[in-house]
Every structure is written in C-alpha cells, then in structure tokens.
Amino acid sequence: MKPAAFEYSRPADIDEVCALLAADDGARVIAGGQTLVPLMAMRLARPSRLIDIARIPGLAFVREEGNEVVVGATTRQHVVESDPVVRAKLPLLAKVMPFVGHTATRARGTVGGSLVNGDPAAEIVLVAVTLGAALIWRDGGTNHSIAASDFFLGPMVTALPLTACLAEARFPVWPEPRVGVGFHEVSARQSDFAFVSAAAQIALDADGRCTRAAIGIGAATAVPLRLDAVAQALQGQRYDETKVRESAKAALADIEPMADLHASAEYRKRVAATMAVRAIADAYQDAARRA
Amino acid sequence: MKVELDINRQKHTVEVEPRLSLLDCLRDKLLLIGAHAGCEHGVCGACTVLVDGAAIRSCLMFAVQADGVAITTIEGLSPGPGELSPLQDAFCETHGMQCGYCTPAMILAAHALLSKNASPTREEIVDAISGNICRCTGYAQIVEAIALAAERMRGQNDPVRP
Amino acid sequence: MTAPGKFRFVSSDRRVREDRRFVVGKGSFAADIVPQGVKHVALVTCPHPAARIVSIDKAAALAIPGVHYVLEGAELAGATNVLAAGLDTPNVPRYPLALNVARYAGEWVAAVVADSRALAEDAAEAVAIEYAPLPFILDADEAYKPGSTLVHEAHGSNVLLDRTFVWGEVEQDFAVSPHRLKHRVKWGRSSTVPIETFGVTASWDPWREILDIWASIQMPKYPDQTAMVLKIPMSSVRVHYDVDVGGSYGVKRGIKHTVLVGYLSKRLGMPVRLIEDRLENMRGGDMHGPERNFDVEVAFDDQGIIRSMKMRALDNVGAYAGRSPFQLGKPVGAIVGPYKIKSVQYQAIAVVTNKTVQEAVRAFGQSPTNYAIERTIDEVAVKLGLDRLEIRRRNMIRHEEFPYLIPSGSTYDSGDYHTVIDKVLAHAGYGELIAERDRLRSAGTLAGIGIAACLEPSGGNSSFEPLLNPKVGTTTWMDSCRISIDLVGSITATMHTTSAGQGHETLVGTVVGEVLEVDPDKVRVVRSDSLNALPSNSPVGSRMAIMLGGAAFHAAKQLKDKLTAIAAHDLGVPVERIAYKDGSAFDTSAPDKKRTWAELVTMAHRHIHKLPEGMEPGLSVSHIMPVPMGGGLPTADGRVQMYPCYSFEFHLMLVTIDPDLGKPEIKRYVIGHDCGTVINPKIVRGMTLGGIAHGIGAALYEEFAYNEDGLLVAQNFMDYLLPSAHEVPFVEIVHHETPSPLTVFGQKGSGESGYLGAPAAIASAVNDAVRPLGIVVDSLPIKVARLGDMIAQARENNAREAKKGN
Ligand SMILES: Cc1cc2nc3c(=O)[nH]c(=O)nc-3n(C[C@@H](O)[C@H](O)[C@H](O)COP(=O)(O)OP(=O)(O)OC[C@H]3O[C@@H](n4cnc5c(N)ncnc54)[C@H](O)[C@@H]3O)c2cc1C
Ligand code: FES
Ligand code: FES
C-alpha cells in the first residue's frame, strides 16, 4: 500500500499554492494528510504533485473578529479542540472536536482539510452548515466567500474550484447570553465516522423559551442538512419532547438518506429524528445552565 | 529529495523519494524498526511516533514533511541499553501486551498522554489509546500499565529497575 | 488438589520475559528481517469474483526500471506441486497464483518482483490482464444445492465435505422425548485479523542448496509442506523459528505466500520477500474464519433435560480447500458442550463459494459451535419457561462424573462446572444483576443478561484429520523440548516453533526452573531453526502449556535424574538415598555428603571417569512428547478422542441496548475461568481478556461483508471494525482450578479462552434484551444499524397489533 510517485512542493504563500494548482491539473493540496494519504496509499488518489500548505505562515490561527470566530484553514484539529476562544465563543465546534477521529489524527488533521474533503459525516462540516459559517477561499489572487450551505454539493464534492485554496472559515458567534449546544452521533465504534449525527445550538430567554435555534443533521444525506423548519418551530417554545419529535420527523419526511455497508437508508432517516431530538434536548439543558 | 530529520534528539540527513512515508523512512532508511506497519491507512495506530510530543500516525506523514520537528520513536524512550523507562517497566509489570506488535505504539501514545496529564482517569487512558488497536490483550493490562506508570511517576512508588 | 504454594515458580505472578524486548521496540518481526539485496513482491489480484484469465501482458510492467520479474500462475504451477489440502479433494487444486481461472475477488493472479515495494506496486498496476468474467456464487445454502453454479467444474459439485455422524440412539431419544425445538443460527464471516499482516522472506543459496525462510508463521507442518510443494528435500528448507509473530490466533498460515517467494528466490537467485499489505491480507491473504449456518434440533423432557441433539453445520469455506474444513471436525470433541446429551447426530458440510479462502481461526470451529449450542439451550429454557441457569445446571456434567465420555468418543478429563457457576453468581451478585436489568427495563431501555457456559478443548491433536479424511492416518502430534546444561552450569532450553504472543519462553523457563529448582530467569530459552529442530506441531489448539510445558518438564526431569545419578555414583550411595535440592544433590541419611551444581556439571562434562558405567557424558536431553490420550484412529462411526484436556468458562454479562439506535453496550462482564493449574497468571489473564475482546468483535463488529457483485466490501480497517479500547468493557475474572489428571502440573489450555464463549454470551444477552419485543436475533455479528432496524420493525408491528387489539 504505497502511493504512486509524486512531486512535492512547499510553497511560501497561498498565492503560490494557487499558481502551482493552476500549473498542474494533477496537483493536490495536502494539509493534515489524514484523509488524502490513506486514499493515496490505496491508490484511489494519485496526485502528480502534493502542495503542502501546513506551514504557510498565517494560515493556522483562531481569531475573534467582530461577531465571528475565524479559523485558519491549516489550524490543526487538536488546537481547535483546546482553544479558549473556541470554547468560549463556539461551544458547538468545541463540543464536536473530540468526535473527529482520534487524538493522533487530530494532531495532524486540519479544519480546512475536513471542510474541503466534504465528508457528509464529518463533524466540522456539520457545524459549519448548522451555524451557517462562511468559507473563504483564495483563487487567482483574490478571496472568495461562500456560505457553507452552498459549498457542500455532495459526498466529498464541494464548490471549491480546482485551482483554489481554502484560507479560512468564519463561524458566527451568537451574542445571546444563554446559548446552549447539543451534539449526538451514532456509529458502530465510538470513534468511527457517524451513521447519523445531529447538532443543535439554541439561545434561550430568561424564561427558558427559545429565541434562536440552529439544527443540523450530518451523515444521513449526501450533504449535511439544516433543519430550519424545526428551528423555526422552536421559536418561543420551552422544550417539549413530543413537539420536537414531531417537527423533526416532519422535517425529515422527504429526505433521501444514503445507504451503505453499515446502515440502511431507513435507519438513517429514523435515527436522524432521534438524534435531532437528543441534540435539541441537550442544547436546551445546556443553555438553561447558563444564568 | 534530501531531508534533515531530528529523531530522538539526533540529526539525520536522508535522501528520500517524496512518496516515502515517515514510517518507511524510519524503518528502511534509519533502521528504527520499533514503529510497525499495521494498516498503512491510518486506522490501527501501530505506526505511532511522537512529533513535537504529540502522538501521530507515521504512515500518514511523508518523510519530506518531517523536517524541523522533533520526532521521538520507541527507541528514544529507554534511558540506556538494557534499561527501561518507568512506563516501559510498567508494561512489563502488568504484562500489557502479548505479541508485542502494537506495543511500541501503545507506549508512545501513553507517553504523550502522561506528559500532558500526570493523573489520568481510566476514561482518559482508554481514550488516549483508543486510536491504537491491540488484537491480543483486550486492553485491560495496557490500561493497568499506564495507570501504574502514572502512579509511580507521581512519586508514590519508586520505579523498579530490574 | 493444587494447594497454594504447591509449586515454587509455577502459578506465581512472575513477569513475562518476552515483554522486555517488545517494550523497547526490539522485537524481531518478519518485516524487520531484511537480507542484503532483498527484492519485494507485490501482487496483481483479480477484480472479479470469478473469471477466466484470457491473457496476461507483462511488457509494460517489465519495462519499469527496477522491476525484475512478473510471475504468472502457469509458470508457478508448472514448477511446483499443488498446495496441500486437508480433505481428499484432488479436483479442487490450489496454487499460490490462479491457474487459468480466478475464483474470488482478490485472488492472486500474478506476482511482481522489484527493488522496492513501491516499485513493485507500480509494476503490478502496469500488468495488463484480460478477464472473461464467469458466473459466481456466494451463498452457502445456494452452493450446496445440486445444479448450482460450480466454483470448480472438475469437482462436479460445490460440496467438499458432507458427512453425517450418528452417535447413540438419536431417533429413539427423539421419539421418547416430549418436546423438541428446532432453529437456525448463523455465525458470520470474521477472523482474528492480527495487526501484523503475514510476511515472509525467502533466500535460496544455490551453493549450499538451502532455502532460508523467515516468516510470521504459526502453522504445523510448515517446513514439510514448503519442501513438498517446491519439490526440494525438507533438509533444504531452513525455517527460522526465532521470528516474533505479531499476532496470529490461528491464521498465520502463509503457505502459499511462502511457496511463491521460495520459488521466486530460487528462480531469480535473490532473496525475495512478500509482506502483505492490509488489502492483500484482507482480500487474498486467505485468513477469513468460519462462516457457518447451524440448524440445531434438540429433544428434551419437561424438566429441560436434553436427551438428544441433531446439528447440521454448513460452512462456507471460500474458493479453495485448505485446512479449514477440518474446523468442522474439531468441535466433534466437545459437540455436547458441558452437557450430558446422550446422543447426537452431526452433519458437517463444507461448501466452496467465490469468497476468500478460509483458514484456521482461534478455537478451530469450536467458538461457532459453542454459540450454536448455547443459543439452543437458551431457547429450550424459553420454551419451557425455565430459568436459563437452572436448565444449564440440570444438564451439566457433575464434578464427580469425570472422567466423562461423550457420545462422539472424547473423554473429558476433569471439571467442576457447577462450582464455577456458583462462584461467578456470588461474585457478580446475580440477584442484584437481575434487579438492575429490570430497573433498566422499567426505565425504558432494553436490557438483557447474557449467559454462556462452554468448553475449551486443549492440548491440540489432529484426530480430526483421520476423522474427516480417511486417507490420512495421522495419530501423532508431538511437541518437543531440548535442554542443555553447559560446562559452566548455565541452562539453555530450546523450543522448536514460533510464538505469537503466548509467552512460550516464559512457559519453558518457568517449567525448567520448577523442576531443576533454579531461578527461571536464569534459564535461557532459545528457538531452533527447522534443520536442527525436534518435532513440533506449532502453537495451535491451545496446546503449548500442555505439550511444550510437558516436554520441558520431562526433559528437565531427565536431567535432574541424571544429576542425581551422577551424585549417587560419586558419593557411592544408592540413587534412592539421594535427594535433589536447589541444584545440589545430597545423601538423605548424611546431608553433609553432597555434590554441588558446579561439581555435578563438571563431572558430567569433564570427568567421564566419575560417571556411572555407560552414562552418556554432557548434560543435554531431548524429550518428544505425544498428546496425552492421543494415538487412536476413529471408529467406523466416527468416534475419537479429539483433544485431551477441557478447560471451562462461564460468562455472565449485562447488556443494554438503546432502543432507538439499536446500539448495545456491555454494562457488566464477569467470566469464571477454569484451565486447571495456571502456570503464569499474567499470561492466562491476558489470553482470557484478549479472547473476550476478540469475541466481542465477532459478536458485534466484525464481518467480511460481500456485496451483490461478489466483492469484499469490508476490506480495510475503516470497514472491518476491530474493537478499540472504547469497545471493550472492564472484565472481571473469577478464577477456579480443577487440575487435569493428564498433565504434569494439572494445567490445561487457555490460548483460546474467552473467545470460546463471549459471542454466545453476547448473543444471549441481546436476545434476553429484545425478547420482550417478540423478536429473536439469530445471526452474528449483531450490527448496530441492523439491530436498530429490527427493533424498530418489531415496535411498529407491536404497536399495530396493539391498535388492532383495542
Ligand atoms: C482513523 C481515522 C478516523 C477518522 N475519523 C474521522 C471522524 O470521525 N470525523 C471526521 O470528520 N474525520 C475523521 N477522519 C478524517 C480527519 O482526520 C481528517 O483530518 C480530515 O478529513 C481531513 O483533514 P486533513 O487536514 O488531514 O486533510 P488532507 O487529508 O490533507 O486533505 C483532505 C482533502 O482536502 C484538500 N485540502 C485540504 N486542505 C485544503 C485547503 N486549505 N484548500 C484546498 N484543498 C484542501 C486536499 O487536497 C484533500 O483533497 C478520520 C481519519 C482517520 C485516519
Ligand atoms: S499503520 Fe499507520 S495507522 Fe495503521
Ligand atoms: S500485543 Fe499483539 S496486537 Fe497488541
């Protein structure tokens, strides 16, 4: 299981990355390598050139900017996992990080790599879609911004042009004082990619009523789903399991779930509702704990 | 390509093809054979080494990417010929292995844990080694070894040097 | 019998000597051994489940610089004998590389030799092979039917083995029993999947005419078969046994790999190695385990006493006949489990299909059989409304009934099953465990208690060979040890096979230390190579504590006797008056009169004039030990003593299942384990815990799944799910010792322990949990989503029924 031969470049800045990509159709960016290298080892990917972006200055950072937290594309997942800004301002991202593979894959894997890879079961992808993050890529010397929900097109298919390099992801920070998050996923082994996952972020008023909600389902369909109807239905509501379940089921009634070796389409559809309910319940509870 | 590697606090310059994994480089070029290939696609953890103190999979990193970082392999853990580190000794004490194939990687993963967390709980130990598959032991004696080493390294018990 | 302190070193919690080299990364595994100038093999494999090989174009591959050779099936088959098969199936020939037809996806079609593995893989991609796909068959039931698609035309059917044994008055026992029950349970295709793949290096020396082999092998008759297939004398094959094997649990049987590199090394005059990568290993490494459908019918009375059993085991052995059909034979030696079932009908069927070839897997077919028996006992209890434990107690052989002859001809050596169960129940607080289950149930969770009682036949013999293949008359399966005391008094013991983590060096050291009354750490243990080896049948069938331990004991005992005789002669007293203590020998009636270790050793090596008349000088003794109780051929109706010793285990667990997800979680796991006298507690504990983890994998996670195109879809570690530390719960072991009367210290085997009963216990727990829903889970592995779908379906049906009822 050895990769096919390739050339290796380590450009100094992101524009050089784009130039290298533009110069060679077979060139691919490598960030953490945790997805790309296994594919190369099995020769399912065979780039002619690897463009290593991991050490480009200024691409690895976590920064608060206005009402956003900006995460640089090459920021390692284990850095995000323990970053104080992420913990304080992006509790949903902080919550999912331990579910992204293993300690050893998070030490190398990057946030940008996970996003560009676009696995519908990837937790970071789910958070980006759920929270409505903006993804910024660089191409032809300019920056382009795209909403996460427009970025992911299918399993491992994104809107990123072949000559572009993802630079950062901008996650909105909710200013409300009582924001809670919930995340649930089901997989065979604890650290596997999920069959179904659900993320919820909810803001409550002093009365425990929802003032804002964002709900997302991962792994069930070709791209993560935002359940905006469910979020809408939660407006002004205290937690009511029956109602939540019903609105989740209704919202999921027409989805086209994926089926594979590990889980059937029916399973994914049914369990998506369960996961959504559990994530929402947790988010309410979490928010309620915040005075 | 030429690459300069810092392995176990020693510098090595090696000529490698870009496609050579760090794992194969350690084993084939530098004869550091304590890192093992189990799957070569990032799942089993048998190839674990430390990069700047963090456990990583050396099958998912190319040697050409490994300049300028501090690499520690199992060969770098024992204090001297015939001597064992407290963690290695604890693995012997509890028999935290059978065939020994996953063992260097387990010890390195445990080493990374203990260097950040001197008093890990059972859950933390389990989580720290959960990316390393052992087919022999069922993990219990590995978990015990790590807990024992942590206890000894906290000074509650002097390491036994055979 | 074994009071504590009975032994000095045996049973004491000593360190395992092998561990020191592993914790520093100084093991010596197959891939670590790199002869100068070694070349690397990569394989070209068939992408179809069945296909005729129309043409092979090697030109592009050979044009790549650094590529030395591309070998195809015709050349190899022309130069070698067919690989040995266990059964008498001459029309199911197997070669390392497919000959004309490939019969499973992943089968090796060509082998490329190059300067590096990466180059060999480049060249393997460049070999252009034209295939004509053929019809294929995957399902065992289908393959068994006459007229089904044939895997081997010349064989005329897909059936390799179909034999029905009747032991006792089965029909009569069925006729007089008031109750009967029939069901089908399935054991899915999984394996032991060691973390080290199989690897082998061969180096032919044309001047010495020796083929040196370093391999991660665990296989009886490995050098013999290598020589036989390569058509060279066995004295030209030198297998190095000092290679550490990175896990095997039965499957490291790389005979086809070895023949391939052995041939290439001879052909090219270069050392050649093949270290399987994980894909080669999973698809074409021929290491899949049993895939078995059991139809079990039992006849029993109102009390739940099972009088008779009919078992039909249909095994899907994959595309060729290796040794694996014998895995239907070994369970004959414990076909009634720990129970007193008086008569048995057993139909053993092995069929070929277009799946990867099956190999020996830990317990050699016994774990699936135990699962089938235990699932049946549970169902009988349900049918009669009896407690599952009570029914086991009633049927179990009682302590005073040993030795106990079972209908299929094996005598169980010893056991104390009821006591082990009582100890486990007391330890676990069985009443509370049930209360806990019920509490969980009333809180809305599915919860179940799992129970399994089963045997580990140990001391591995090969009686299944003559049983299933009458042309084979093998009754001998010895193991050996040689011990030498050198002229300065150090002790070196030699073993004659490889190990894969079982701690055999520690075993030998402990036993020799015990007998010679010296510190076991002072006993050097080394391994021979096959050219200077005594006979061994390798560590299979839970045999080494009994067989290698036994051989070491006897060899050490002979040395002790020799030292005693030398002392007696030199002191001029009769041998009976000499006592041996801590390496010296003294006159019991005048303890001052003694000869020290140094004196005895010096006399033996240097002073032949002081030795008894005719005594061989030096101190070197070999012992070759046959299997206790072995040596008999099967009777015409297929009764034979299979293995000599029977360890017992009793599993008790509490499992919850999230009813919405179908996800099981083991909340409590207690195992009672009795393998007689324990030689090294750390090793036995590790074997048991590791076996349980492996059983958890087989029960819940692991399956070599195929899609409808006949392709193996679980072929990497993202899809074939080995349990991680997260998935293996804390396990409590309750220890019990019923020594075997047949072995030197009372020891039995434990190399397969845990694995023998864990799948049965998990299936029992899951079924206890879902039974309130009215469903039965009858196949392994019990995968999360599949179970989730079943539960959802059942709840829906039940809700519909309830509505109708209203
Ligand atoms: C055993 C194992 C378990 C895992 N489990 C999970 C899990 O549970 N959940 C999960 O989400 N992930 C999981 N992963 C994958 C995760 O670890 C990866 O980190 C992630 O998917 C990719 O990140 P990376 O930085 O390693 O990207 P790489 O592998 O380097 O790249 C991935 C892809 O993105 C492209 N790319 C990367 N960065 C950029 C960029 N800035 N601009 C343009 N293109 C770019 C590459 O060209 C490549 O196509 C697992 C991986 C392993 C090995
Ligand atoms: S060999 Fe690197 S993770 Fe398995
Ligand atoms: S000790 Fe054998 S795989 Fe862990």
Coordinates of N, CA, C and O and ligand atoms in Angstrom, one line a residue, chain A residues 105, chain B residues 23 36-48 56-60 101 131-133, chain C residues 195 278 717, ligand 2:
Chain A
T105 N -5.1 11.5 15.1 CA -5.5 12.1 13.8 C -5.8 13.6 13.9 O -5.5 14.4 13.0
Chain B
L23 N 7.0 6.5 8.3 CA 7.1 5.1 8.8 C 8.2 4.3 8.0 O 9.1 3.8 8.6
H36 N 5.8 0.1 13.7 CA 5.3 -1.0 12.9 C 4.2 -0.6 11.9 O 3.5 0.3 12.2
A37 N 4.2 -1.3 10.8 CA 3.1 -1.1 9.9 C 2.0 -2.1 10.2 O 2.2 -3.3 10.3
G38 N 0.8 -1.6 10.4 CA -0.4 -2.5 10.7 C -1.4 -2.4 9.5 O -1.9 -3.4 9.1
C39 N -1.7 -1.1 9.1 CA -2.7 -1.0 8.1 C -2.2 0.0 7.0 O -2.7 -0.1 5.9
E40 N -1.3 0.8 7.3 CA -0.8 1.8 6.3 C -2.0 2.7 5.8 O -1.8 3.4 4.7
H41 N -3.1 2.7 6.5 CA -4.1 3.7 6.1 C -4.7 4.4 7.3 O -5.9 4.9 7.2
G42 N -3.9 4.5 8.3 CA -4.3 5.5 9.4 C -5.2 5.0 10.5 O -5.7 5.8 11.3
V43 N -5.5 3.7 10.5 CA -6.6 3.3 11.5 C -6.0 2.5 12.7 O -6.6 2.7 13.8
C44 N -5.0 1.8 12.5 CA -4.6 0.9 13.6 C -3.7 1.5 14.6 O -3.6 1.0 15.8
G45 N -2.9 2.5 14.2 CA -2.1 3.2 15.2 C -0.7 2.5 15.5 O 0.1 3.0 16.2
A46 N -0.5 1.3 14.8 CA 0.8 0.6 15.1 C 2.0 1.4 14.8 O 3.1 1.1 15.2
C47 N 1.9 2.4 13.9 CA 3.0 3.2 13.4 C 3.2 4.5 14.2 O 4.0 5.3 13.8
T48 N 2.5 4.6 15.3 CA 2.6 5.8 16.1 C 4.0 6.2 16.5 O 4.8 5.4 17.0
I56 N 1.3 10.8 16.7 CA 0.8 10.9 15.3 C 1.0 9.5 14.6 O 1.8 8.7 15.0
R57 N 0.3 9.4 13.5 CA 0.5 8.2 12.7 C 1.6 8.4 11.6 O 1.4 9.2 10.7
S58 N 2.6 7.7 11.7 CA 3.8 7.9 10.8 C 3.5 7.4 9.4 O 4.2 7.7 8.5
C59 N 2.4 6.6 9.3 CA 2.1 6.1 7.9 C 1.3 7.2 7.2 O 1.2 7.1 5.9
L60 N 0.9 8.2 7.9 CA 0.1 9.2 7.2 C 0.9 10.5 7.0 O 0.4 11.6 6.8
Y101 N 3.4 -6.5 19.0 CA 3.4 -5.7 17.7 C 2.8 -4.3 17.9 O 3.4 -3.4 17.3
G131 N -7.1 5.1 19.7 CA -6.7 5.1 18.3 C -5.7 4.0 18.0 O -5.2 4.0 16.9
N132 N -5.4 3.2 18.9 CA -4.4 2.2 18.7 C -5.0 0.8 19.0 O -5.5 0.5 20.1
I133 N -5.1 0.0 17.9 CA -5.7 -1.3 18.0 C -4.7 -2.3 18.5 O -3.6 -2.5 18.0
Chain C
I195 N -2.7 -7.6 13.9 CA -2.3 -6.3 13.5 C -1.1 -6.3 12.5 O -0.9 -5.5 11.7
R278 N -2.4 -4.4 3.9 CA -3.6 -4.7 4.5 C -4.7 -5.2 3.5 O -5.5 -6.0 3.8
F717 N -9.5 -1.2 7.3 CA -9.8 -1.1 8.7 C -10.9 0.0 9.0 O -11.3 0.2 10.1
Ligands
FES2 S1 0.0 1.6 10.1 FE1 -0.4 3.7 10.5 S2 -2.3 3.6 11.5 FE2 -2.0 1.6 10.9

